[in-house]
Amino acid sequence: MAMAGYEHGVGSRYQRFLAETAGVGAGTLHDLIVITMISGDLSCLTSWLDQRHGRGAFRRMFRSPNYTGPDYDE
């Protein structure tokens, strides 16, 4: 039951995010997110997002307005 609750609470929202952000490229976006999490290198993910959603897409999608830390490329 706990895993079903997780899937409903998190997994379905993540699937919706992928579909809304990438459309038919949802699998590619998921792969890039996983690669980024494992490697810590944001360059491929940010480049992919910038090509599809304009410059600075990563920051607009994922950063809290209250974030005051450095950007990944600083």
PDB file of N, CA and C in Angstrom:
ATOM      1  N   MET A   1       0.814  -1.193   0.000  1.00  0.00           N
ATOM      2  CA  MET A   1       0.000   0.000   0.000  1.00  0.00           C
ATOM      3  C   MET A   1       0.858   1.258   0.000  1.00  0.00           C
ATOM      4  N   ALA A   2       1.999   1.175   0.698  1.00  0.00           N
ATOM      5  CA  ALA A   2       2.874   2.343   0.743  1.00  0.00           C
ATOM      6  C   ALA A   2       3.407   2.685  -0.649  1.00  0.00           C
ATOM      7  N   MET A   3       3.798   1.668  -1.419  1.00  0.00           N
ATOM      8  CA  MET A   3       4.309   1.926  -2.766  1.00  0.00           C
ATOM      9  C   MET A   3       3.207   2.468  -3.682  1.00  0.00           C
ATOM     10  N   ALA A   4       1.999   1.981  -3.517  1.00  0.00           N
ATOM     11  CA  ALA A   4       0.884   2.490  -4.308  1.00  0.00           C
ATOM     12  C   ALA A   4       0.633   3.961  -3.977  1.00  0.00           C
ATOM     13  N   GLY A   5       0.729   4.301  -2.710  1.00  0.00           N
ATOM     14  CA  GLY A   5       0.576   5.694  -2.298  1.00  0.00           C
ATOM     15  C   GLY A   5       1.666   6.572  -2.874  1.00  0.00           C
ATOM     16  N   TYR A   6       2.890   6.052  -2.886  1.00  0.00           N
ATOM     17  CA  TYR A   6       4.010   6.797  -3.469  1.00  0.00           C
ATOM     18  C   TYR A   6       3.767   7.015  -4.960  1.00  0.00           C
ATOM     19  N   GLU A   7       3.406   5.953  -5.670  1.00  0.00           N
ATOM     20  CA  GLU A   7       3.162   6.059  -7.099  1.00  0.00           C
ATOM     21  C   GLU A   7       2.064   7.078  -7.386  1.00  0.00           C
ATOM     22  N   HIS A   8       1.030   7.029  -6.610  1.00  0.00           N
ATOM     23  CA  HIS A   8      -0.066   7.975  -6.818  1.00  0.00           C
ATOM     24  C   HIS A   8       0.374   9.401  -6.483  1.00  0.00           C
ATOM     25  N   GLY A   9       1.090   9.567  -5.406  1.00  0.00           N
ATOM     26  CA  GLY A   9       1.473  10.900  -4.949  1.00  0.00           C
ATOM     27  C   GLY A   9       2.618  11.529  -5.705  1.00  0.00           C
ATOM     28  N   VAL A  10       3.590  10.716  -6.092  1.00  0.00           N
ATOM     29  CA  VAL A  10       4.796  11.256  -6.729  1.00  0.00           C
ATOM     30  C   VAL A  10       4.901  10.825  -8.188  1.00  0.00           C
ATOM     31  N   GLY A  11       4.773   9.541  -8.423  1.00  0.00           N
ATOM     32  CA  GLY A  11       4.973   9.015  -9.770  1.00  0.00           C
ATOM     33  C   GLY A  11       4.040   9.613 -10.803  1.00  0.00           C
ATOM     34  N   SER A  12       2.780   9.745 -10.466  1.00  0.00           N
ATOM     35  CA  SER A  12       1.833  10.295 -11.438  1.00  0.00           C
ATOM     36  C   SER A  12       2.120  11.774 -11.719  1.00  0.00           C
ATOM     37  N   ARG A  13       2.544  12.510 -10.719  1.00  0.00           N
ATOM     38  CA  ARG A  13       2.900  13.930 -10.934  1.00  0.00           C
ATOM     39  C   ARG A  13       4.138  14.041 -11.815  1.00  0.00           C
ATOM     40  N   TYR A  14       5.106  13.144 -11.576  1.00  0.00           N
ATOM     41  CA  TYR A  14       6.332  13.146 -12.382  1.00  0.00           C
ATOM     42  C   TYR A  14       6.009  12.802 -13.832  1.00  0.00           C
ATOM     43  N   GLN A  15       5.163  11.819 -14.063  1.00  0.00           N
ATOM     44  CA  GLN A  15       4.758  11.460 -15.427  1.00  0.00           C
ATOM     45  C   GLN A  15       4.062  12.636 -16.110  1.00  0.00           C
ATOM     46  N   ARG A  16       3.232  13.341 -15.391  1.00  0.00           N
ATOM     47  CA  ARG A  16       2.541  14.507 -15.940  1.00  0.00           C
ATOM     48  C   ARG A  16       3.542  15.613 -16.283  1.00  0.00           C
ATOM     49  N   PHE A  17       4.507  15.835 -15.391  1.00  0.00           N
ATOM     50  CA  PHE A  17       5.556  16.823 -15.664  1.00  0.00           C
ATOM     51  C   PHE A  17       6.315  16.463 -16.935  1.00  0.00           C
ATOM     52  N   LEU A  18       6.721  15.193 -17.065  1.00  0.00           N
ATOM     53  CA  LEU A  18       7.456  14.770 -18.254  1.00  0.00           C
ATOM     54  C   LEU A  18       6.630  14.991 -19.511  1.00  0.00           C
ATOM     55  N   ALA A  19       5.360  14.609 -19.467  1.00  0.00           N
ATOM     56  CA  ALA A  19       4.494  14.759 -20.638  1.00  0.00           C
ATOM     57  C   ALA A  19       4.292  16.227 -21.000  1.00  0.00           C
ATOM     58  N   GLU A  20       4.077  17.075 -20.012  1.00  0.00           N
ATOM     59  CA  GLU A  20       3.846  18.499 -20.274  1.00  0.00           C
ATOM     60  C   GLU A  20       5.113  19.198 -20.751  1.00  0.00           C
ATOM     61  N   THR A  21       6.253  18.788 -20.239  1.00  0.00           N
ATOM     62  CA  THR A  21       7.514  19.449 -20.555  1.00  0.00           C
ATOM     63  C   THR A  21       8.125  18.935 -21.845  1.00  0.00           C
ATOM     64  N   ALA A  22       7.980  17.628 -22.116  1.00  0.00           N
ATOM     65  CA  ALA A  22       8.679  17.033 -23.248  1.00  0.00           C
ATOM     66  C   ALA A  22       7.779  16.435 -24.314  1.00  0.00           C
ATOM     67  N   GLY A  23       6.512  16.239 -24.023  1.00  0.00           N
ATOM     68  CA  GLY A  23       5.630  15.618 -25.011  1.00  0.00           C
ATOM     69  C   GLY A  23       6.115  14.230 -25.379  1.00  0.00           C
ATOM     70  N   VAL A  24       6.310  13.997 -26.681  1.00  0.00           N
ATOM     71  CA  VAL A  24       6.751  12.674 -27.130  1.00  0.00           C
ATOM     72  C   VAL A  24       8.190  12.372 -26.713  1.00  0.00           C
ATOM     73  N   GLY A  25       8.938  13.381 -26.287  1.00  0.00           N
ATOM     74  CA  GLY A  25      10.312  13.192 -25.819  1.00  0.00           C
ATOM     75  C   GLY A  25      10.402  12.938 -24.328  1.00  0.00           C
ATOM     76  N   ALA A  26       9.315  12.503 -23.700  1.00  0.00           N
ATOM     77  CA  ALA A  26       9.290  12.298 -22.250  1.00  0.00           C
ATOM     78  C   ALA A  26      10.348  11.298 -21.791  1.00  0.00           C
ATOM     79  N   GLY A  27      10.558  10.252 -22.571  1.00  0.00           N
ATOM     80  CA  GLY A  27      11.572   9.261 -22.213  1.00  0.00           C
ATOM     81  C   GLY A  27      12.970   9.859 -22.220  1.00  0.00           C
ATOM     82  N   THR A  28      13.232  10.699 -23.196  1.00  0.00           N
ATOM     83  CA  THR A  28      14.534  11.369 -23.277  1.00  0.00           C
ATOM     84  C   THR A  28      14.730  12.301 -22.091  1.00  0.00           C
ATOM     85  N   LEU A  29      13.710  13.067 -21.762  1.00  0.00           N
ATOM     86  CA  LEU A  29      13.817  13.973 -20.618  1.00  0.00           C
ATOM     87  C   LEU A  29      14.054  13.198 -19.337  1.00  0.00           C
ATOM     88  N   HIS A  30      13.339  12.109 -19.140  1.00  0.00           N
ATOM     89  CA  HIS A  30      13.551  11.285 -17.942  1.00  0.00           C
ATOM     90  C   HIS A  30      14.996  10.794 -17.895  1.00  0.00           C
ATOM     91  N   ASP A  31      15.493  10.280 -19.031  1.00  0.00           N
ATOM     92  CA  ASP A  31      16.884   9.804 -19.072  1.00  0.00           C
ATOM     93  C   ASP A  31      17.857  10.912 -18.702  1.00  0.00           C
ATOM     94  N   LEU A  32      17.638  12.109 -19.228  1.00  0.00           N
ATOM     95  CA  LEU A  32      18.534  13.232 -18.928  1.00  0.00           C
ATOM     96  C   LEU A  32      18.475  13.610 -17.449  1.00  0.00           C
ATOM     97  N   ILE A  33      17.296  13.559 -16.861  1.00  0.00           N
ATOM     98  CA  ILE A  33      17.163  13.869 -15.436  1.00  0.00           C
ATOM     99  C   ILE A  33      17.920  12.847 -14.600  1.00  0.00           C
ATOM    100  N   VAL A  34      17.789  11.572 -14.931  1.00  0.00           N
ATOM    101  CA  VAL A  34      18.497  10.520 -14.181  1.00  0.00           C
ATOM    102  C   VAL A  34      20.001  10.670 -14.351  1.00  0.00           C
ATOM    103  N   ILE A  35      20.452  10.882 -15.583  1.00  0.00           N
ATOM    104  CA  ILE A  35      21.890  11.068 -15.837  1.00  0.00           C
ATOM    105  C   ILE A  35      22.421  12.258 -15.050  1.00  0.00           C
ATOM    106  N   THR A  36      21.654  13.344 -15.036  1.00  0.00           N
ATOM    107  CA  THR A  36      22.059  14.541 -14.304  1.00  0.00           C
ATOM    108  C   THR A  36      22.145  14.271 -12.809  1.00  0.00           C
ATOM    109  N   MET A  37      21.181  13.550 -12.269  1.00  0.00           N
ATOM    110  CA  MET A  37      21.203  13.245 -10.832  1.00  0.00           C
ATOM    111  C   MET A  37      22.409  12.387 -10.481  1.00  0.00           C
ATOM    112  N   ILE A  38      22.739  11.428 -11.327  1.00  0.00           N
ATOM    113  CA  ILE A  38      23.862  10.532 -11.043  1.00  0.00           C
ATOM    114  C   ILE A  38      25.195  11.249 -11.208  1.00  0.00           C
ATOM    115  N   SER A  39      25.340  12.017 -12.280  1.00  0.00           N
ATOM    116  CA  SER A  39      26.634  12.637 -12.586  1.00  0.00           C
ATOM    117  C   SER A  39      26.852  13.975 -11.886  1.00  0.00           C
ATOM    118  N   GLY A  40      25.757  14.670 -11.579  1.00  0.00           N
ATOM    119  CA  GLY A  40      25.886  16.013 -11.016  1.00  0.00           C
ATOM    120  C   GLY A  40      26.173  17.067 -12.067  1.00  0.00           C
ATOM    121  N   ASP A  41      26.211  16.670 -13.324  1.00  0.00           N
ATOM    122  CA  ASP A  41      26.499  17.586 -14.433  1.00  0.00           C
ATOM    123  C   ASP A  41      25.183  18.012 -15.075  1.00  0.00           C
ATOM    124  N   LEU A  42      24.846  19.274 -14.953  1.00  0.00           N
ATOM    125  CA  LEU A  42      23.578  19.797 -15.468  1.00  0.00           C
ATOM    126  C   LEU A  42      23.617  20.187 -16.943  1.00  0.00           C
ATOM    127  N   SER A  43      24.763  20.157 -17.575  1.00  0.00           N
ATOM    128  CA  SER A  43      24.907  20.742 -18.909  1.00  0.00           C
ATOM    129  C   SER A  43      23.996  20.103 -19.960  1.00  0.00           C
ATOM    130  N   CYS A  44      23.889  18.796 -19.995  1.00  0.00           N
ATOM    131  CA  CYS A  44      23.033  18.146 -21.004  1.00  0.00           C
ATOM    132  C   CYS A  44      21.560  18.474 -20.768  1.00  0.00           C
ATOM    133  N   LEU A  45      21.139  18.416 -19.526  1.00  0.00           N
ATOM    134  CA  LEU A  45      19.744  18.707 -19.197  1.00  0.00           C
ATOM    135  C   LEU A  45      19.406  20.166 -19.494  1.00  0.00           C
ATOM    136  N   THR A  46      20.257  21.082 -19.074  1.00  0.00           N
ATOM    137  CA  THR A  46      19.962  22.499 -19.314  1.00  0.00           C
ATOM    138  C   THR A  46      19.972  22.816 -20.800  1.00  0.00           C
ATOM    139  N   SER A  47      20.880  22.215 -21.545  1.00  0.00           N
ATOM    140  CA  SER A  47      20.928  22.436 -22.989  1.00  0.00           C
ATOM    141  C   SER A  47      19.653  21.934 -23.655  1.00  0.00           C
ATOM    142  N   TRP A  48      19.205  20.740 -23.273  1.00  0.00           N
ATOM    143  CA  TRP A  48      17.981  20.158 -23.828  1.00  0.00           C
ATOM    144  C   TRP A  48      16.781  21.049 -23.524  1.00  0.00           C
ATOM    145  N   LEU A  49      16.670  21.491 -22.275  1.00  0.00           N
ATOM    146  CA  LEU A  49      15.556  22.352 -21.881  1.00  0.00           C
ATOM    147  C   LEU A  49      15.612  23.699 -22.599  1.00  0.00           C
ATOM    148  N   ASP A  50      16.806  24.280 -22.708  1.00  0.00           N
ATOM    149  CA  ASP A  50      16.956  25.568 -23.387  1.00  0.00           C
ATOM    150  C   ASP A  50      16.532  25.478 -24.851  1.00  0.00           C
ATOM    151  N   GLN A  51      16.869  24.383 -25.513  1.00  0.00           N
ATOM    152  CA  GLN A  51      16.507  24.218 -26.922  1.00  0.00           C
ATOM    153  C   GLN A  51      14.994  24.162 -27.100  1.00  0.00           C
ATOM    154  N   ARG A  52      14.299  23.606 -26.147  1.00  0.00           N
ATOM    155  CA  ARG A  52      12.854  23.425 -26.279  1.00  0.00           C
ATOM    156  C   ARG A  52      12.023  24.508 -25.617  1.00  0.00           C
ATOM    157  N   HIS A  53      12.563  25.149 -24.579  1.00  0.00           N
ATOM    158  CA  HIS A  53      11.757  26.086 -23.800  1.00  0.00           C
ATOM    159  C   HIS A  53      12.413  27.455 -23.625  1.00  0.00           C
ATOM    160  N   GLY A  54      13.505  27.690 -24.319  1.00  0.00           N
ATOM    161  CA  GLY A  54      14.166  28.985 -24.245  1.00  0.00           C
ATOM    162  C   GLY A  54      15.255  29.036 -23.185  1.00  0.00           C
ATOM    163  N   ARG A  55      16.138  29.988 -23.378  1.00  0.00           N
ATOM    164  CA  ARG A  55      17.277  30.163 -22.481  1.00  0.00           C
ATOM    165  C   ARG A  55      16.810  30.339 -21.032  1.00  0.00           C
ATOM    166  N   GLY A  56      17.490  29.675 -20.116  1.00  0.00           N
ATOM    167  CA  GLY A  56      17.166  29.785 -18.697  1.00  0.00           C
ATOM    168  C   GLY A  56      15.991  28.919 -18.262  1.00  0.00           C
ATOM    169  N   ALA A  57      15.603  27.947 -19.092  1.00  0.00           N
ATOM    170  CA  ALA A  57      14.442  27.111 -18.778  1.00  0.00           C
ATOM    171  C   ALA A  57      14.628  26.335 -17.479  1.00  0.00           C
ATOM    172  N   PHE A  58      15.833  25.820 -17.240  1.00  0.00           N
ATOM    173  CA  PHE A  58      16.067  25.048 -16.015  1.00  0.00           C
ATOM    174  C   PHE A  58      15.772  25.895 -14.785  1.00  0.00           C
ATOM    175  N   ARG A  59      16.294  27.083 -14.785  1.00  0.00           N
ATOM    176  CA  ARG A  59      16.094  27.981 -13.639  1.00  0.00           C
ATOM    177  C   ARG A  59      14.605  28.286 -13.445  1.00  0.00           C
ATOM    178  N   ARG A  60      13.907  28.568 -14.522  1.00  0.00           N
ATOM    179  CA  ARG A  60      12.476  28.864 -14.422  1.00  0.00           C
ATOM    180  C   ARG A  60      11.677  27.668 -13.911  1.00  0.00           C
ATOM    181  N   MET A  61      12.060  26.469 -14.316  1.00  0.00           N
ATOM    182  CA  MET A  61      11.293  25.277 -13.949  1.00  0.00           C
ATOM    183  C   MET A  61      11.619  24.721 -12.567  1.00  0.00           C
ATOM    184  N   PHE A  62      12.880  24.803 -12.164  1.00  0.00           N
ATOM    185  CA  PHE A  62      13.308  24.069 -10.983  1.00  0.00           C
ATOM    186  C   PHE A  62      13.773  24.914  -9.805  1.00  0.00           C
ATOM    187  N   ARG A  63      14.131  26.137 -10.027  1.00  0.00           N
ATOM    188  CA  ARG A  63      14.678  26.943  -8.935  1.00  0.00           C
ATOM    189  C   ARG A  63      13.597  27.693  -8.193  1.00  0.00           C
ATOM    190  N   SER A  64      13.714  27.668  -6.903  1.00  0.00           N
ATOM    191  CA  SER A  64      12.844  28.486  -6.071  1.00  0.00           C
ATOM    192  C   SER A  64      13.268  29.945  -6.224  1.00  0.00           C
ATOM    193  N   PRO A  65      12.326  30.864  -6.222  1.00  0.00           N
ATOM    194  CA  PRO A  65      12.693  32.283  -6.272  1.00  0.00           C
ATOM    195  C   PRO A  65      13.566  32.690  -5.074  1.00  0.00           C
ATOM    196  N   ASN A  66      13.522  31.902  -4.008  1.00  0.00           N
ATOM    197  CA  ASN A  66      14.295  32.214  -2.810  1.00  0.00           C
ATOM    198  C   ASN A  66      15.718  31.668  -2.853  1.00  0.00           C
ATOM    199  N   TYR A  67      16.069  30.897  -3.889  1.00  0.00           N
ATOM    200  CA  TYR A  67      17.411  30.311  -3.986  1.00  0.00           C
ATOM    201  C   TYR A  67      18.438  31.417  -4.153  1.00  0.00           C
ATOM    202  N   THR A  68      19.498  31.355  -3.348  1.00  0.00           N
ATOM    203  CA  THR A  68      20.529  32.389  -3.427  1.00  0.00           C
ATOM    204  C   THR A  68      21.911  31.813  -3.709  1.00  0.00           C
ATOM    205  N   GLY A  69      22.001  30.510  -3.966  1.00  0.00           N
ATOM    206  CA  GLY A  69      23.280  29.860  -4.230  1.00  0.00           C
ATOM    207  C   GLY A  69      23.770  30.122  -5.641  1.00  0.00           C
ATOM    208  N   PRO A  70      24.930  29.570  -5.961  1.00  0.00           N
ATOM    209  CA  PRO A  70      25.519  29.775  -7.279  1.00  0.00           C
ATOM    210  C   PRO A  70      24.785  28.966  -8.353  1.00  0.00           C
ATOM    211  N   ASP A  71      24.929  29.394  -9.596  1.00  0.00           N
ATOM    212  CA  ASP A  71      24.465  28.599 -10.711  1.00  0.00           C
ATOM    213  C   ASP A  71      25.478  27.482 -10.953  1.00  0.00           C
ATOM    214  N   TYR A  72      25.045  26.427 -11.632  1.00  0.00           N
ATOM    215  CA  TYR A  72      25.927  25.287 -11.849  1.00  0.00           C
ATOM    216  C   TYR A  72      27.172  25.643 -12.610  1.00  0.00           C
ATOM    217  N   ASP A  73      27.115  26.643 -13.476  1.00  0.00           N
ATOM    218  CA  ASP A  73      28.265  26.992 -14.321  1.00  0.00           C
ATOM    219  C   ASP A  73      29.106  28.132 -13.768  1.00  0.00           C
ATOM    220  N   GLU A  74      28.850  28.533 -12.542  1.00  0.00           N
ATOM    221  CA  GLU A  74      29.639  29.626 -11.945  1.00  0.00           C
ATOM    222  C   GLU A  74      30.848  29.083 -11.236  1.00  0.00           C
TER     223      GLU A  74
END
